[in-house]
Coordinates of C-alpha atoms in Angstrom, one line a residue:
Chain N
D1 CA 140.4 149.3 -146.1
A2 CA 140.8 153.0 -145.8
E3 CA 137.8 155.1 -146.2
I4 CA 136.0 158.4 -145.8
T5 CA 133.0 158.5 -143.6
Q6 CA 130.4 161.3 -142.6
S7 CA 128.2 161.4 -139.6
P8 CA 125.3 161.8 -139.3
R9 CA 124.2 160.6 -142.6
H10 CA 120.7 162.3 -142.2
K11 CA 120.0 165.4 -139.7
I12 CA 116.8 167.5 -139.1
T13 CA 117.4 170.7 -137.2
E14 CA 115.8 174.0 -136.6
T15 CA 116.6 177.4 -137.8
G16 CA 119.1 179.3 -135.6
R17 CA 120.8 176.1 -134.1
Q18 CA 124.4 175.2 -134.4
V19 CA 125.1 172.1 -136.3
T20 CA 128.4 170.2 -136.8
L21 CA 128.9 167.7 -139.5
A22 CA 131.7 165.1 -139.1
C23 CA 134.1 164.0 -141.7
H24 CA 136.8 161.3 -141.0
Q25 CA 139.2 159.8 -143.5
T26 CA 141.7 157.1 -143.0
W27 CA 143.8 157.4 -146.1
N28 CA 146.2 159.8 -144.4
H29 CA 145.3 162.4 -147.2
N30 CA 146.5 165.9 -146.7
N31 CA 143.7 167.6 -148.5
M32 CA 140.0 167.7 -147.6
F33 CA 137.1 169.3 -148.8
W34 CA 133.4 170.2 -148.0
Y35 CA 130.7 170.7 -150.8
R36 CA 127.2 171.1 -150.8
Q37 CA 125.0 169.8 -153.6
D38 CA 121.6 171.3 -154.7
L39 CA 119.3 170.6 -157.5
G40 CA 120.5 172.7 -160.4
H41 CA 123.8 173.8 -158.9
G42 CA 125.8 170.7 -158.8
L43 CA 128.6 170.7 -156.2
R44 CA 129.7 173.9 -154.8
L45 CA 132.9 174.1 -152.7
I46 CA 132.2 175.3 -149.1
H47 CA 135.7 175.0 -147.4
Y48 CA 138.8 173.2 -147.9
S49 CA 141.9 172.3 -146.1
Y50 CA 145.3 171.3 -147.5
G51 CA 146.9 170.1 -144.3
V52 CA 146.8 170.6 -140.5
Q53 CA 145.9 174.1 -139.2
D54 CA 145.2 175.1 -143.0
T55 CA 141.6 176.0 -143.9
N56 CA 140.3 178.3 -146.8
K57 CA 136.9 179.5 -147.8
G58 CA 135.3 178.2 -150.8
E59 CA 132.7 179.7 -153.0
V60 CA 129.9 179.4 -150.7
S61 CA 131.4 179.7 -147.3
D62 CA 129.0 182.3 -145.6
G63 CA 127.6 180.8 -142.6
Y64 CA 130.0 177.8 -142.3
S65 CA 133.2 177.2 -140.5
V66 CA 135.8 174.4 -140.3
S67 CA 138.9 173.6 -138.3
R68 CA 141.7 171.0 -139.0
S69 CA 143.3 169.9 -135.9
N70 CA 144.6 166.5 -137.2
T71 CA 144.9 164.9 -140.7
E72 CA 142.1 162.5 -140.3
D73 CA 139.1 164.9 -139.6
L74 CA 137.6 168.1 -141.0
P75 CA 134.3 169.1 -139.1
L76 CA 131.9 171.4 -140.7
T77 CA 130.0 173.7 -138.5
L78 CA 126.9 175.8 -139.4
E79 CA 127.1 178.6 -137.0
S80 CA 123.4 179.3 -137.2
A81 CA 121.4 177.0 -139.4
A82 CA 119.1 178.8 -142.1
S83 CA 116.7 176.9 -144.3
S84 CA 118.8 178.0 -147.3
Q85 CA 121.5 175.7 -145.8
T86 CA 118.9 172.6 -146.3
S87 CA 121.1 170.5 -148.8
V88 CA 123.3 167.5 -149.2
Y89 CA 126.6 167.9 -147.9
F90 CA 129.6 165.9 -149.2
C91 CA 133.1 165.6 -147.7
A92 CA 135.9 164.5 -149.9
S93 CA 139.8 164.0 -149.5
S94 CA 142.6 163.6 -151.9
P95 CA 146.4 163.0 -151.5
K96 CA 148.9 165.8 -151.5
S97 CA 150.0 165.2 -155.1
G98 CA 147.1 164.6 -157.4
W99 CA 144.8 166.6 -155.3
E100 CA 142.4 166.6 -158.2
T101 CA 141.5 163.1 -157.7
Q102 CA 139.0 163.4 -154.9
Y103 CA 137.2 160.6 -153.0
F104 CA 134.0 161.5 -151.6
G105 CA 132.2 160.5 -148.6
P106 CA 128.7 159.1 -148.6
G107 CA 127.1 162.5 -147.8
T108 CA 124.8 164.1 -145.1
R109 CA 121.4 165.0 -145.9
L110 CA 120.6 168.2 -143.8
L111 CA 117.2 169.5 -143.4
V112 CA 116.7 173.0 -141.7
L113 CA 113.1 173.7 -140.4
Chain H
Q1 CA 128.0 182.8 -167.2
K2 CA 128.6 179.5 -165.4
E3 CA 132.1 178.5 -165.2
V4 CA 131.3 174.7 -166.1
E5 CA 128.2 174.1 -168.1
Q6 CA 126.4 170.9 -168.9
N7 CA 123.1 170.1 -170.4
S8 CA 121.0 168.8 -167.2
G9 CA 119.1 166.2 -169.5
P10 CA 117.9 163.7 -169.0
L11 CA 119.6 162.1 -172.1
S12 CA 117.8 159.0 -173.0
V13 CA 119.5 156.4 -175.1
P14 CA 118.7 152.7 -175.7
E15 CA 120.9 149.8 -174.5
G16 CA 123.8 149.3 -176.6
A17 CA 124.0 152.6 -178.1
I18 CA 126.6 155.4 -177.7
A19 CA 125.8 158.1 -175.1
S20 CA 127.5 161.4 -175.6
L21 CA 127.9 163.9 -172.9
N22 CA 129.1 167.5 -173.2
C23 CA 130.6 170.0 -171.1
T24 CA 132.0 173.5 -171.6
Y25 CA 134.1 175.7 -169.5
S26 CA 134.9 179.3 -169.3
D27 CA 138.6 179.4 -168.2
R28 CA 140.9 179.3 -171.0
V29 CA 144.0 178.3 -169.1
S30 CA 142.3 175.3 -167.4
Q31 CA 144.5 172.3 -167.7
S32 CA 142.9 169.2 -166.0
F33 CA 139.4 167.9 -166.6
F34 CA 137.6 165.2 -164.8
W35 CA 134.3 163.1 -165.3
Y36 CA 132.7 161.8 -162.1
R37 CA 129.6 159.4 -162.0
Q38 CA 126.9 159.8 -159.3
Y39 CA 124.4 157.2 -158.9
S40 CA 120.9 158.5 -157.4
G41 CA 121.4 158.9 -153.5
K42 CA 125.2 158.0 -153.6
S43 CA 128.2 160.0 -153.7
P44 CA 130.3 161.1 -156.9
E45 CA 132.8 158.9 -158.1
L46 CA 135.8 159.6 -160.6
I47 CA 135.7 157.8 -163.7
M48 CA 137.9 159.7 -166.1
S49 CA 140.5 162.3 -166.2
I50 CA 142.0 164.0 -169.2
Y51 CA 144.8 166.7 -169.5
S52 CA 145.7 166.7 -173.2
N53 CA 143.8 167.6 -176.4
G54 CA 142.3 164.6 -178.2
D55 CA 140.9 161.3 -177.0
K56 CA 141.5 159.1 -173.9
E57 CA 140.0 155.6 -173.9
D58 CA 139.3 153.4 -170.8
G59 CA 137.2 150.6 -171.7
R60 CA 133.8 151.7 -172.8
F61 CA 134.5 155.3 -171.8
T62 CA 136.0 157.8 -174.1
A63 CA 137.0 161.4 -172.9
Q64 CA 137.6 164.0 -175.5
L65 CA 139.1 167.3 -174.9
N66 CA 139.4 170.3 -177.2
K67 CA 141.0 173.2 -175.4
A68 CA 140.7 175.7 -178.2
S69 CA 136.9 175.4 -178.0
Q70 CA 136.9 174.9 -174.2
Y71 CA 135.0 171.7 -174.6
V72 CA 135.1 168.3 -173.0
S73 CA 133.0 165.3 -173.6
L74 CA 132.5 161.7 -172.5
L75 CA 131.3 159.0 -174.7
I76 CA 130.2 155.9 -173.4
R77 CA 129.9 152.9 -176.0
D78 CA 127.8 149.9 -175.7
S79 CA 125.6 151.7 -173.1
Q80 CA 124.2 149.6 -170.2
P81 CA 121.0 150.2 -167.9
S82 CA 123.8 150.2 -165.1
D83 CA 125.2 153.4 -166.7
S84 CA 122.1 155.2 -165.8
A85 CA 123.3 158.0 -163.5
T86 CA 124.2 161.7 -163.5
Y87 CA 127.6 162.5 -164.8
L88 CA 129.5 165.5 -163.6
C89 CA 132.1 167.4 -165.5
A90 CA 134.8 169.0 -163.3
V91 CA 137.4 171.5 -164.2
K92 CA 140.5 172.5 -162.3
M93 CA 140.8 176.2 -162.1
G94 CA 143.3 178.5 -160.6
F95 CA 142.3 181.4 -158.5
S96 CA 144.0 184.2 -156.9
G97 CA 146.2 183.4 -153.9
G98 CA 147.7 180.6 -155.9
Y99 CA 145.1 178.1 -154.8
N100 CA 143.5 175.7 -157.4
K101 CA 140.0 174.7 -157.2
L102 CA 137.8 171.8 -158.9
I103 CA 134.7 173.5 -160.2
F104 CA 131.7 171.2 -160.9
G105 CA 129.2 171.4 -163.8
A106 CA 125.6 170.9 -162.4
G107 CA 125.7 167.3 -164.3
T108 CA 123.7 165.5 -166.9
R109 CA 121.4 162.9 -166.1
L110 CA 121.8 159.7 -168.4
A111 CA 119.0 157.1 -168.7
V112 CA 119.8 153.9 -170.7
H113 CA 116.4 151.9 -171.4
P114 CA 116.6 148.3 -172.2

């Protein structure tokens, strides 16, 4: 069955370290998204991509970067982790038409000490 | 003002009752509205979408949209303990550059007690 996976599921890191969170989908969806979820804020969009080589900033993109070299993967990199980036990160994907119907991965819990 | 607002709850209802979840949004030109359900420790899953004013029913769920009042709601009939979750309202909004984005509310926690 097609699916969307994230790894690692849990990560503890130290302030200043570079961290990369992986997202892989097998639906062949054009669109992929990264969100963070914090208590009281709901889901906030970090970066998104509408296809290979296309990446765009979301509302909370500072300190994060993404690259899209193929359809299946959209890794999220925290360039220099900060305690404010402690959060739950969700990756999502959607087909080219009907991009609003987003399918979410299981999430990654990141703790920055 | 937040773009999509929901009461954080918890909304507590007895089993078998109707649960009513509400959401208001700021962008008058928004055309697409969604309800996601998120169980504790899990990822969000889409349960309803609505695009036109009025009601849309799917099983025990009814989404209601009033664009003039910028208001969307979700009714859950015959609530079950398995409906206990956080319900996220999401609104498709347009931004500069021609890109659309899905803006989520913070969610309402629903607790259905036996």
